[in-house]
PDB file of C-alpha atoms (C1' of nucleotides) in Angstrom:
ATOM      1  CA  MET Y  89      -3.661-101.711 -43.109  1.00 36.00           C
ATOM      2  CA  GLY Y  90      -0.420-101.700 -45.002  1.00 34.00           C
ATOM      3  CA  SER Y  91       0.784 -98.339 -43.768  1.00 36.00           C
ATOM      4  CA  PRO Y  92       3.713 -98.722 -41.429  1.00 35.00           C
ATOM      5  CA  ASP Y  93       2.213 -96.044 -39.199  1.00 35.00           C
ATOM      6  CA  SER Y  94      -0.771 -98.205 -38.458  1.00 35.00           C
ATOM      7  CA  HIS Y  95       1.396-100.663 -36.564  1.00 34.00           C
ATOM      8  CA  PRO Y  96       1.400-100.388 -32.824  1.00 35.00           C
ATOM      9  CA  THR Y  97       4.393 -98.970 -31.039  1.00 38.00           C
ATOM     10  CA  PHE Y  98       5.513 -99.061 -27.441  1.00 40.00           C
ATOM     11  CA  PRO Y  99       4.934 -95.524 -26.195  1.00 40.00           C
ATOM     12  CA  ASN Y 100       6.690 -96.022 -22.895  1.00 41.00           C
ATOM     13  CA  MET Y 101       9.708 -97.753 -24.267  1.00 41.00           C
ATOM     14  CA  ASP Y 102      13.060 -96.772 -25.557  1.00 38.00           C
ATOM     15  CA  SER Y 103      12.539 -96.260 -29.273  1.00 33.00           C
ATOM     16  CA  ARG Y 104      15.666 -98.183 -30.187  1.00 30.00           C
ATOM     17  CA  ALA Y 105      14.841-101.322 -28.355  1.00 34.00           C
ATOM     18  CA  LEU Y 106      11.831-103.500 -27.973  1.00 40.00           C
ATOM     19  CA  TYR Y 107      11.996-105.398 -24.760  1.00 43.00           C
ATOM     20  CA  VAL Y 108      10.321-108.708 -24.996  1.00 42.00           C
ATOM     21  CA  VAL Y 109       9.442-110.523 -21.855  1.00 40.00           C
ATOM     22  CA  ALA Y 110       9.512-114.166 -22.704  1.00 38.00           C
ATOM     23  CA  ASP Y 111       8.938-116.567 -19.923  1.00 38.00           C
ATOM     24  CA  HIS Y 112       9.508-120.235 -20.355  1.00 33.00           C
ATOM     25  CA  ARG Y 113       6.387-121.382 -18.653  1.00 34.00           C
ATOM     26  CA  GLN Y 114       6.289-124.464 -20.766  1.00 33.00           C
ATOM     27  CA  GLY Y 115       9.487-126.455 -20.787  1.00 31.00           C
ATOM     28  CA  THR Y 116      11.172-125.053 -17.723  1.00 31.00           C
ATOM     29  CA  ALA Y 117      13.639-127.899 -17.551  1.00 28.00           C
ATOM     30  CA  ALA Y 118      16.463-125.665 -18.703  1.00 28.00           C
ATOM     31  CA  GLY Y 119      15.475-122.817 -16.423  1.00 30.00           C
ATOM     32  CA  ALA Y 120      15.200-125.061 -13.424  1.00 29.00           C
ATOM     33  CA  GLY Y 121      18.933-125.021 -13.092  1.00 28.00           C
ATOM     34  CA  SER Y 122      19.197-121.258 -12.818  1.00 31.00           C
ATOM     35  CA  PRO Y 123      20.529-120.183  -9.466  1.00 29.00           C
ATOM     36  CA  GLN Y 124      17.761-117.694  -8.872  1.00 31.00           C
ATOM     37  CA  GLY Y 125      15.081-120.130  -9.871  1.00 29.00           C
ATOM     38  CA  HIS Y 126      13.253-117.558 -11.970  1.00 30.00           C
ATOM     39  CA  ASN Y 127      12.798-117.939 -15.663  1.00 31.00           C
ATOM     40  CA  LEU Y 128      12.070-114.500 -16.950  1.00 33.00           C
ATOM     41  CA  HIS Y 129      14.152-113.516 -19.917  1.00 37.00           C
ATOM     42  CA  TYR Y 130      14.687-110.244 -21.609  1.00 36.00           C
ATOM     43  CA  MET Y 131      15.501-110.000 -25.229  1.00 38.00           C
ATOM     44  CA  GLN Y 132      16.431-106.786 -26.907  1.00 36.00           C
ATOM     45  CA  VAL Y 133      15.551-106.339 -30.532  1.00 37.00           C
ATOM     46  CA  HIS Y 134      17.482-103.392 -31.868  1.00 37.00           C
ATOM     47  CA  LYS Y 135      16.175-101.463 -34.767  1.00 38.00           C
ATOM     48  CA  SER Y 136      19.028-100.187 -36.918  1.00 41.00           C
ATOM     49  CA  GLN Y 137      19.355 -96.447 -36.894  1.00 42.00           C
ATOM     50  CA  PRO Y 138      18.613 -94.565 -40.101  1.00 42.00           C
ATOM     51  CA  GLY Y 139      21.837 -94.013 -41.931  1.00 42.00           C
ATOM     52  CA  SER Y 140      23.805 -96.158 -39.553  1.00 44.00           C
ATOM     53  CA  PRO Y 141      26.900 -97.827 -41.002  1.00 44.00           C
ATOM     54  CA  SER Y 142      25.348-101.263 -40.547  1.00 48.00           C
ATOM     55  CA  SER Y 143      22.335-100.451 -42.722  1.00 46.00           C
ATOM     56  CA  CYS Y 144      22.388-102.302 -46.008  1.00 49.00           C
ATOM     57  CA  SER Y 145      20.040-101.718 -48.871  1.00 57.00           C
ATOM     58  CA  LEU Y 146      16.778 -99.848 -48.428  1.00 54.00           C
ATOM     59  CA  LEU Y 147      14.843-103.002 -49.221  1.00 54.00           C
ATOM     60  CA  GLU Y 148      16.651-104.976 -46.549  1.00 58.00           C
ATOM     61  CA  GLY Y 149      15.886-102.259 -44.046  1.00 58.00           C
ATOM     62  CA  GLN Y 150      12.226-102.316 -44.936  1.00 56.00           C
ATOM     63  CA  VAL Y 151      12.060-106.074 -44.574  1.00 54.00           C
ATOM     64  CA  GLU Y 152      13.762-105.877 -41.200  1.00 53.00           C
ATOM     65  CA  GLU Y 153      11.422-103.094 -40.117  1.00 52.00           C
ATOM     66  CA  ARG Y 154       8.409-105.099 -41.135  1.00 56.00           C
ATOM     67  CA  CYS Y 155       9.683-108.191 -39.356  1.00 55.00           C
ATOM     68  CA  LEU Y 156      10.157-106.243 -36.172  1.00 52.00           C
ATOM     69  CA  GLU Y 157       6.691-104.772 -36.448  1.00 55.00           C
ATOM     70  CA  GLN Y 158       5.223-108.239 -36.862  1.00 58.00           C
ATOM     71  CA  ILE Y 159       7.136-109.512 -33.851  1.00 62.00           C
ATOM     72  CA  GLN Y 160       5.996-106.481 -31.919  1.00 59.00           C
ATOM     73  CA  SER Y 161       2.365-107.124 -32.797  1.00 63.00           C
ATOM     74  CA  LEU Y 162       2.649-110.729 -31.724  1.00 68.00           C
ATOM     75  CA  VAL Y 163       4.290-109.766 -28.475  1.00 70.00           C
ATOM     76  CA  VAL Y 164       1.673-107.132 -27.730  1.00 72.00           C
ATOM     77  CA  GLY Y 165      -1.085-109.655 -28.319  1.00 75.00           C
ATOM     78  CA  GLU Y 166       0.597-112.151 -26.041  1.00 78.00           C
ATOM     79  CA  VAL Y 167       1.231-109.585 -23.315  1.00 80.00           C
ATOM     80  CA  LEU Y 168      -2.365-108.375 -23.517  1.00 81.00           C
ATOM     81  CA  ARG Y 169      -3.646-111.894 -23.097  1.00 82.00           C
ATOM     82  CA  ASP Y 170      -1.454-112.333 -20.034  1.00 83.00           C
ATOM     83  CA  VAL Y 171      -2.616-108.980 -18.647  1.00 86.00           C
ATOM     84  CA  ASP Y 172      -6.194-109.995 -19.222  1.00 83.00           C
ATOM     85  CA  THR Y 173      -5.692-113.305 -17.475  1.00 82.00           C
ATOM     86  CA  ALA Y 174      -3.933-111.731 -14.529  1.00 85.00           C
ATOM     87  CA  CYS Y 175      -6.675-109.126 -14.099  1.00 86.00           C
ATOM     88  CA  LYS Y 176      -9.360-111.780 -14.152  1.00 81.00           C
ATOM     89  CA  MET Y 177      -7.573-113.996 -11.693  1.00 82.00           C
ATOM     90  CA  LEU Y 178      -6.649-111.176  -9.329  1.00 85.00           C
ATOM     91  CA  ASN Y 179      -9.788-109.129  -9.791  1.00 84.00           C
ATOM     92  CA  ILE Y 180      -7.792-105.975 -10.418  1.00 87.00           C
ATOM     93  CA  SER Y 181      -8.014-103.229 -12.999  1.00 87.00           C
ATOM     94  CA  GLN Y 182      -5.717-103.289 -16.035  1.00 88.00           C
ATOM     95  CA  GLU Y 183      -4.550 -99.744 -15.299  1.00 88.00           C
ATOM     96  CA  PRO Y 184      -1.780 -99.778 -12.686  1.00 91.00           C
ATOM     97  CA  LEU Y 185      -2.330 -96.074 -11.967  1.00 87.00           C
ATOM     98  CA  SER Y 186      -5.673 -96.952 -10.411  1.00 87.00           C
ATOM     99  CA  TRP Y 187      -4.266 -99.623  -8.112  1.00 89.00           C
ATOM    100  CA  GLY Y 188      -4.281 -99.156  -4.370  1.00 87.00           C
ATOM    101  CA  TRP Y 189      -1.649-100.799  -2.207  1.00 87.00           C
ATOM    102  CA  LEU Y 190      -3.690-104.006  -2.021  1.00 87.00           C
ATOM    103  CA  GLN Y 191      -3.853-104.289  -5.805  1.00 88.00           C
ATOM    104  CA  VAL Y 192      -0.109-103.622  -5.997  1.00 91.00           C
ATOM    105  CA  GLN Y 193       0.502-106.439  -3.526  1.00 89.00           C
ATOM    106  CA  LYS Y 194      -1.744-108.745  -5.539  1.00 88.00           C
ATOM    107  CA  TRP Y 195       0.165-107.914  -8.708  1.00 90.00           C
ATOM    108  CA  LEU Y 196       3.487-108.570  -6.986  1.00 90.00           C
ATOM    109  CA  LEU Y 197       2.213-111.866  -5.579  1.00 85.00           C
ATOM    110  CA  TRP Y 198       1.133-112.767  -9.061  1.00 86.00           C
ATOM    111  CA  ILE Y 199       4.591-112.085 -10.475  1.00 88.00           C
ATOM    112  CA  GLU Y 200       6.086-114.129  -7.641  1.00 85.00           C
ATOM    113  CA  HIS Y 201       3.846-117.031  -8.513  1.00 82.00           C
ATOM    114  CA  MET Y 202       4.310-116.815 -12.260  1.00 82.00           C
ATOM    115  CA  TYR Y 203       8.079-116.585 -12.183  1.00 81.00           C
ATOM    116  CA  HIS Y 204       8.802-118.501  -9.007  1.00 83.00           C
ATOM    117  CA  LEU Y 205      10.421-115.609  -7.243  1.00 84.00           C
ATOM    118  CA  PRO Y 206      11.062-115.438  -3.549  1.00 86.00           C
ATOM    119  CA  ARG Y 207       8.922-112.985  -1.575  1.00 84.00           C
ATOM    120  CA  VAL Y 208       9.358-109.593  -3.236  1.00 88.00           C
ATOM    121  CA  SER Y 209       5.954-108.162  -2.354  1.00 87.00           C
ATOM    122  CA  ALA Y 210       7.068-107.422   1.205  1.00 87.00           C
ATOM    123  CA  LEU Y 211       9.736-105.085  -0.192  1.00 91.00           C
ATOM    124  CA  PHE Y 212       7.130-102.873  -1.853  1.00 92.00           C
ATOM    125  CA  GLN Y 213       4.694-102.494   0.999  1.00 88.00           C
ATOM    126  CA  GLY Y 214       2.462 -99.456   1.267  1.00 88.00           C
ATOM    127  CA  LEU Y 215       3.002 -98.386  -2.340  1.00 90.00           C
ATOM    128  CA  SER Y 216       0.079 -97.510  -4.563  1.00 90.00           C
ATOM    129  CA  GLY Y 217      -0.010 -98.148  -8.275  1.00 90.00           C
ATOM    130  CA  ARG Y 218       0.674 -94.488  -8.872  1.00 89.00           C
ATOM    131  CA  ASP Y 219       3.747 -94.693  -6.635  1.00 90.00           C
ATOM    132  CA  LEU Y 220       4.936 -97.712  -8.552  1.00 91.00           C
ATOM    133  CA  CYS Y 221       4.422 -96.064 -11.921  1.00 89.00           C
ATOM    134  CA  SER Y 222       6.362 -92.978 -10.903  1.00 87.00           C
ATOM    135  CA  MET Y 223       9.377 -95.006  -9.770  1.00 88.00           C
ATOM    136  CA  SER Y 224      12.498 -95.242 -11.893  1.00 86.00           C
ATOM    137  CA  GLU Y 225      14.297 -98.492 -12.554  1.00 88.00           C
ATOM    138  CA  ALA Y 226      16.924 -97.422 -10.031  1.00 89.00           C
ATOM    139  CA  GLN Y 227      14.212 -96.926  -7.417  1.00 90.00           C
ATOM    140  CA  PHE Y 228      12.882-100.396  -8.144  1.00 93.00           C
ATOM    141  CA  ARG Y 229      16.372-101.729  -7.584  1.00 92.00           C
ATOM    142  CA  GLN Y 230      16.551 -99.885  -4.278  1.00 92.00           C
ATOM    143  CA  HIS Y 231      13.526-101.897  -3.140  1.00 92.00           C
ATOM    144  CA  SER Y 232      14.820-105.168  -4.553  1.00 92.00           C
ATOM    145  CA  ALA Y 233      18.423-105.282  -5.696  1.00 91.00           C
ATOM    146  CA  GLN Y 234      17.912-108.704  -7.212  1.00 91.00           C
ATOM    147  CA  PHE Y 235      14.591-108.367  -8.993  1.00 91.00           C
ATOM    148  CA  GLY Y 236      13.937-104.626  -9.161  1.00 91.00           C
ATOM    149  CA  ASP Y 237      14.938-104.348 -12.801  1.00 89.00           C
ATOM    150  CA  MET Y 238      12.765-107.291 -13.748  1.00 89.00           C
ATOM    151  CA  LEU Y 239       9.745-105.905 -11.944  1.00 92.00           C
ATOM    152  CA  TYR Y 240      10.312-102.497 -13.496  1.00 89.00           C
ATOM    153  CA  ALA Y 241      10.463-104.048 -16.967  1.00 86.00           C
ATOM    154  CA  HIS Y 242       7.391-106.114 -16.255  1.00 88.00           C
ATOM    155  CA  LEU Y 243       5.361-103.118 -15.165  1.00 90.00           C
ATOM    156  CA  ASP Y 244       6.636-101.124 -18.131  1.00 85.00           C
ATOM    157  CA  ILE Y 245       5.554-103.795 -20.588  1.00 85.00           C
ATOM    158  CA  TRP Y 246       2.208-104.192 -18.844  1.00 87.00           C
ATOM    159  CA  ARG Y 247       1.526-100.460 -19.028  1.00 85.00           C
ATOM    160  CA  SER Y 248       2.689-100.197 -22.613  1.00 78.00           C
ATOM    161  CA  ALA Y 249       0.461-103.025 -23.762  1.00 79.00           C
ATOM    162  CA  VAL Y 250      -2.544-101.573 -21.922  1.00 80.00           C
ATOM    163  CA  ALA Y 251      -1.811 -98.088 -23.280  1.00 75.00           C
ATOM    164  CA  MET Y 252      -1.721 -99.438 -26.807  1.00 72.00           C
ATOM    165  CA  LYS Y 253      -4.938-101.333 -26.357  1.00 68.00           C
ATOM    166  CA  ALA Y 254      -7.015 -98.323 -25.408  1.00 56.00           C
ATOM    167  CA  PRO Y 255      -6.990 -96.260 -28.642  1.00 45.00           C
ATOM    168  CA  CYS Y 256      -6.921 -99.262 -30.956  1.00 35.00           C
ATOM    169  CA  ALA Y 257      -9.613-101.559 -32.222  1.00 30.00           C
ATOM    170  CA  PRO Y 258     -10.210-104.619 -30.062  1.00 30.00           C
ATOM    171  CA  VAL Y 259      -7.250-106.952 -30.311  1.00 29.00           C
ATOM    172  CA  ASP Y 260      -9.269-110.065 -29.810  1.00 33.00           C
ATOM    173  CA  ASP Y 261     -10.969-110.592 -33.133  1.00 29.00           C
ATOM    174  CA  LYS Y 262     -11.414-114.304 -32.630  1.00 31.00           C
ATOM    175  CA  PRO Y 263     -14.914-115.638 -32.097  1.00 29.00           C
ATOM    176  CA  ALA Y 264     -15.563-116.422 -28.458  1.00 30.00           C
ATOM    177  CA  VAL Y 265     -15.092-120.155 -28.674  1.00 31.00           C
ATOM    178  CA  GLU Y 266     -13.827-121.085 -25.272  1.00 33.00           C
ATOM    179  CA  SER Y 267     -14.126-117.975 -23.193  1.00 35.00           C
ATOM    180  CA  SER Y 268     -17.736-117.606 -22.182  1.00 35.00           C
ATOM    181  CA  SER Y 269     -17.351-117.577 -18.426  1.00 35.00           C
ATOM    182  CA  ALA Y 270     -13.910-116.014 -18.588  1.00 37.00           C
ATOM    183  CA  ASP Y 271     -15.256-113.099 -20.578  1.00 34.00           C
ATOM    184  CA  ILE Y 272     -18.225-112.715 -18.315  1.00 29.00           C
ATOM    185  CA  ALA Y 273     -15.973-112.622 -15.298  1.00 32.00           C
ATOM    186  CA  GLY Y 274     -13.666-110.161 -16.998  1.00 36.00           C
ATOM    187  CA  SER Y 275     -16.427-107.860 -18.089  1.00 35.00           C
ATOM    188  CA  PHE Y 276     -17.494-107.288 -14.501  1.00 39.00           C
ATOM    189  CA  PRO Y 277     -14.260-106.982 -12.585  1.00 45.00           C
ATOM    190  CA  ASN Y 278     -15.912-106.583  -9.206  1.00 51.00           C
ATOM    191  CA  GLN Y 279     -18.409-109.358  -9.732  1.00 61.00           C
ATOM    192  CA  PRO Y 280     -17.897-112.410  -7.541  1.00 79.00           C
ATOM    193  CA  ILE Y 281     -16.676-115.433  -9.373  1.00 89.00           C
ATOM    194  CA  HIS Y 282     -17.690-118.996  -8.622  1.00 93.00           C
ATOM    195  CA  LEU Y 283     -15.021-121.522  -7.802  1.00 95.00           C
ATOM    196  CA  TRP Y 284     -16.047-123.766 -10.686  1.00 95.00           C
ATOM    197  CA  GLN Y 285     -15.722-120.814 -13.095  1.00 92.00           C
ATOM    198  CA  PHE Y 286     -12.323-119.994 -11.700  1.00 94.00           C
ATOM    199  CA  LEU Y 287     -11.137-123.577 -12.149  1.00 95.00           C
ATOM    200  CA  ARG Y 288     -12.482-123.668 -15.666  1.00 94.00           C
ATOM    201  CA  ASP Y 289     -10.726-120.394 -16.475  1.00 90.00           C
ATOM    202  CA  LEU Y 290      -7.452-121.880 -15.299  1.00 92.00           C
ATOM    203  CA  LEU Y 291      -8.070-125.004 -17.358  1.00 93.00           C
ATOM    204  CA  LEU Y 292      -8.808-122.938 -20.457  1.00 89.00           C
ATOM    205  CA  ARG Y 293      -5.392-121.324 -20.206  1.00 85.00           C
ATOM    206  CA  PRO Y 294      -3.046-124.304 -20.281  1.00 86.00           C
ATOM    207  CA  HIS Y 295      -0.208-122.073 -21.449  1.00 80.00           C
ATOM    208  CA  ASN Y 296      -0.245-120.393 -18.065  1.00 79.00           C
ATOM    209  CA  TYR Y 297      -1.565-123.031 -15.677  1.00 88.00           C
ATOM    210  CA  SER Y 298      -1.037-126.530 -17.010  1.00 89.00           C
ATOM    211  CA  ARG Y 299       1.611-127.072 -14.368  1.00 88.00           C
ATOM    212  CA  CYS Y 300      -0.930-126.652 -11.577  1.00 92.00           C
ATOM    213  CA  ILE Y 301      -4.189-127.844 -13.186  1.00 95.00           C
ATOM    214  CA  ARG Y 302      -4.888-129.567 -16.495  1.00 95.00           C
ATOM    215  CA  TRP Y 303      -7.443-131.534 -18.460  1.00 96.00           C
ATOM    216  CA  LEU Y 304      -7.184-135.287 -18.437  1.00 96.00           C
ATOM    217  CA  ASN Y 305     -10.135-135.527 -20.777  1.00 95.00           C
ATOM    218  CA  LYS Y 306     -11.493-132.201 -21.891  1.00 94.00           C
ATOM    219  CA  GLU Y 307     -14.455-133.713 -23.751  1.00 94.00           C
ATOM    220  CA  LYS Y 308     -15.617-135.435 -20.577  1.00 94.00           C
ATOM    221  CA  GLY Y 309     -14.649-132.481 -18.415  1.00 95.00           C
ATOM    222  CA  ILE Y 310     -12.200-134.530 -16.367  1.00 96.00           C
ATOM    223  CA  PHE Y 311      -9.341-132.544 -14.916  1.00 96.00           C
ATOM    224  CA  LYS Y 312      -6.520-133.041 -12.489  1.00 97.00           C
ATOM    225  CA  ILE Y 313      -5.152-130.621  -9.935  1.00 96.00           C
ATOM    226  CA  GLU Y 314      -1.409-131.100 -10.257  1.00 95.00           C
ATOM    227  CA  ASP Y 315      -0.338-128.591  -7.635  1.00 93.00           C
ATOM    228  CA  SER Y 316      -3.060-128.349  -5.031  1.00 95.00           C
ATOM    229  CA  ALA Y 317      -1.258-125.744  -2.930  1.00 93.00           C
ATOM    230  CA  HIS Y 318      -0.678-123.488  -5.928  1.00 91.00           C
ATOM    231  CA  VAL Y 319      -4.285-123.675  -7.122  1.00 94.00           C
ATOM    232  CA  ALA Y 320      -5.450-122.914  -3.591  1.00 94.00           C
ATOM    233  CA  ARG Y 321      -3.139-119.909  -3.384  1.00 90.00           C
ATOM    234  CA  LEU Y 322      -4.436-118.606  -6.705  1.00 91.00           C
ATOM    235  CA  TRP Y 323      -8.011-119.017  -5.490  1.00 93.00           C
ATOM    236  CA  GLY Y 324      -7.121-117.298  -2.243  1.00 91.00           C
ATOM    237  CA  MET Y 325      -5.605-114.405  -4.131  1.00 87.00           C
ATOM    238  CA  ARG Y 326      -8.679-114.113  -6.299  1.00 89.00           C
ATOM    239  CA  LYS Y 327     -10.987-114.071  -3.269  1.00 89.00           C
ATOM    240  CA  ASN Y 328      -8.737-112.087  -0.934  1.00 86.00           C
ATOM    241  CA  ARG Y 329      -8.475-115.084   1.350  1.00 90.00           C
ATOM    242  CA  PRO Y 330      -4.818-115.422   2.264  1.00 87.00           C
ATOM    243  CA  ALA Y 331      -5.579-118.387   4.545  1.00 92.00           C
ATOM    244  CA  MET Y 332      -7.029-120.422   1.690  1.00 94.00           C
ATOM    245  CA  ASN Y 333      -5.586-123.905   1.317  1.00 95.00           C
ATOM    246  CA  TYR Y 334      -6.432-127.072  -0.538  1.00 97.00           C
ATOM    247  CA  ASP Y 335      -8.371-128.473   2.405  1.00 96.00           C
ATOM    248  CA  LYS Y 336     -10.832-125.593   2.235  1.00 97.00           C
ATOM    249  CA  LEU Y 337     -10.845-125.372  -1.534  1.00 97.00           C
ATOM    250  CA  SER Y 338     -11.606-129.084  -1.844  1.00 97.00           C
ATOM    251  CA  ARG Y 339     -14.445-128.715   0.677  1.00 97.00           C
ATOM    252  CA  SER Y 340     -15.930-126.047  -1.588  1.00 97.00           C
ATOM    253  CA  ILE Y 341     -15.518-128.336  -4.581  1.00 97.00           C
ATOM    254  CA  ARG Y 342     -17.336-131.084  -2.669  1.00 97.00           C
ATOM    255  CA  GLN Y 343     -20.268-128.735  -2.120  1.00 96.00           C
ATOM    256  CA  TYR Y 344     -20.692-128.950  -5.901  1.00 96.00           C
ATOM    257  CA  TYR Y 345     -21.390-132.697  -5.716  1.00 95.00           C
ATOM    258  CA  LYS Y 346     -24.915-132.104  -4.423  1.00 93.00           C
ATOM    259  CA  LYS Y 347     -25.494-129.292  -6.903  1.00 93.00           C
ATOM    260  CA  GLY Y 348     -24.417-131.377  -9.868  1.00 94.00           C
ATOM    261  CA  ILE Y 349     -21.694-129.013 -11.016  1.00 95.00           C
ATOM    262  CA  ILE Y 350     -18.585-131.075 -10.278  1.00 96.00           C
ATOM    263  CA  ARG Y 351     -18.266-134.711  -9.271  1.00 96.00           C
ATOM    264  CA  LYS Y 352     -15.609-137.344  -8.894  1.00 96.00           C
ATOM    265  CA  PRO Y 353     -15.116-139.391 -12.074  1.00 96.00           C
ATOM    266  CA  GLU Y 354     -16.474-142.921 -12.160  1.00 94.00           C
ATOM    267  CA  VAL Y 355     -13.021-144.262 -11.428  1.00 94.00           C
ATOM    268  CA  SER Y 356     -12.083-142.042  -8.512  1.00 94.00           C
ATOM    269  CA  ARG Y 357      -8.498-140.827  -8.433  1.00 96.00           C
ATOM    270  CA  ARG Y 358      -6.780-138.434  -6.088  1.00 96.00           C
ATOM    271  CA  LEU Y 359      -6.990-134.792  -7.159  1.00 97.00           C
ATOM    272  CA  VAL Y 360      -9.079-135.707 -10.197  1.00 97.00           C
ATOM    273  CA  TYR Y 361     -12.524-134.179 -10.653  1.00 97.00           C
ATOM    274  CA  GLN Y 362     -15.052-133.938 -13.427  1.00 97.00           C
ATOM    275  CA  PHE Y 363     -17.372-131.179 -14.576  1.00 96.00           C
ATOM    276  CA  VAL Y 364     -20.860-132.626 -14.820  1.00 94.00           C
ATOM    277  CA  ASN Y 365     -21.518-130.450 -17.865  1.00 89.00           C
ATOM    278  CA  PRO Y 366     -18.271-130.398 -19.846  1.00 85.00           C
ATOM    279  CA  VAL Y 367     -17.226-127.255 -21.726  1.00 69.00           C
TER     280      VAL Y 367
ATOM    281  C1'  DG O  45       0.681-138.242   5.459  1.00 70.14           C
ATOM    282  C1'  DA O  46      -2.211-136.410   2.156  1.00 70.14           C
ATOM    283  C1'  DA O  47      -6.605-136.703   0.088  1.00 70.14           C
ATOM    284  C1'  DT O  48     -11.544-137.559   0.518  1.00 70.14           C
ATOM    285  C1'  DA O  49     -16.120-137.062   2.485  1.00 70.14           C
ATOM    286  C1'  DG O  50     -19.471-134.551   4.665  1.00 70.14           C
ATOM    287  C1'  DG O  51     -21.547-132.123   9.052  1.00 70.14           C
ATOM    288  C1'  DA O  52     -22.020-127.752  11.089  1.00 70.14           C
ATOM    289  C1'  DG O  53     -21.715-122.915  12.071  1.00 70.14           C
ATOM    290  C1'  DA O  54     -19.996-118.324  10.540  1.00 70.14           C
ATOM    291  C1'  DC O  55     -19.662-114.924   7.222  1.00 70.14           C
ATOM    292  C1'  DC O  56     -20.727-111.977   3.341  1.00 70.14           C
ATOM    293  C1'  DT O  57     -23.400-110.079  -0.399  1.00 70.14           C
TER     294       DT O  57
ATOM    295  C1'  DA G  99     -30.828-117.407   0.867  1.00 70.14           C
ATOM    296  C1'  DG G 100     -26.942-118.852  -1.750  1.00 70.14           C
ATOM    297  C1'  DG G 101     -22.108-119.483  -1.939  1.00 70.14           C
ATOM    298  C1'  DT G 102     -18.507-119.997   0.148  1.00 70.14           C
ATOM    299  C1'  DC G 103     -15.074-120.147   4.308  1.00 70.14           C
ATOM    300  C1'  DT G 104     -13.596-122.382   8.291  1.00 70.14           C
ATOM    301  C1'  DC G 105     -13.173-126.034  11.428  1.00 70.14           C
ATOM    302  C1'  DC G 106     -13.997-130.497  12.448  1.00 70.14           C
ATOM    303  C1'  DT G 107     -14.039-135.895  12.652  1.00 70.14           C
ATOM    304  C1'  DA G 108     -13.763-140.085  10.305  1.00 70.14           C
ATOM    305  C1'  DT G 109     -12.185-142.722   6.558  1.00 70.14           C
ATOM    306  C1'  DT G 110      -9.528-144.044   2.475  1.00 70.14           C
ATOM    307  C1'  DC G 111      -5.587-144.085  -0.514  1.00 70.14           C
TER     308       DC G 111
END
DNA sequence: GAATAGGAGACCT
DNA sequence: AGGTCTCCTATTC
């Protein structure tokens, strides 16, 4: 610790700029008015060049450098958490180079869902992860003039975060408080996941999913599905069932009534369910 | 009209 | 065999 060299860097990125993908998943009121309907934002944090005219004192430069490194660490942690979540939900590997065309399509569908994009996955059909990784930003734009640059940046950040994770010590040094099933699912990427686990994983990540499913009373395990179609689509993506809908998903939930895993709360309300054994 | 409830058969691991 | 998925009818909100 302490040595500036020990801080992570973005190997795949332009050394002068740290691109931060900041989505406004909470509080989208402002973004709702954007003509494209997406709310992905890029922010460039420029490091001042050594000896550049704008550089002030050495101390100021060091403080700025340290600030940037701290921001970078925070961003990497955040990106890694998002990568982890996406991989669990989609049942794909973290390494885009290993993706087949199906995994690429899943990833693109994911980005569509997360950022409310129109269908972009159809524009990248038949491409493997390796194809995607070898494409330039211009090539991304050839596939999608509107969102190519965003997708390129997204993949770049994803790969950079994953690349930095590999040689370093585990990022997640927190005790596993609320991630038992999520970690189990993530540790065995090809292991089938139960619907109740999937729902709980979504509920445990309110930052990402509170708009489609959220706790009404976490202690009692009562939750509400806010966007039934969205939750069903996510479940369908996870299980490779493109025809999944809320009708079928809810039927599967109802199978849990007999098994004592999920039930309707005492006061039954539409789209509200309760885990029999709360987290 | 959408959600709820549950039967029944198919499918997959 | 267990855990859905799919399709279905009937009922409730």
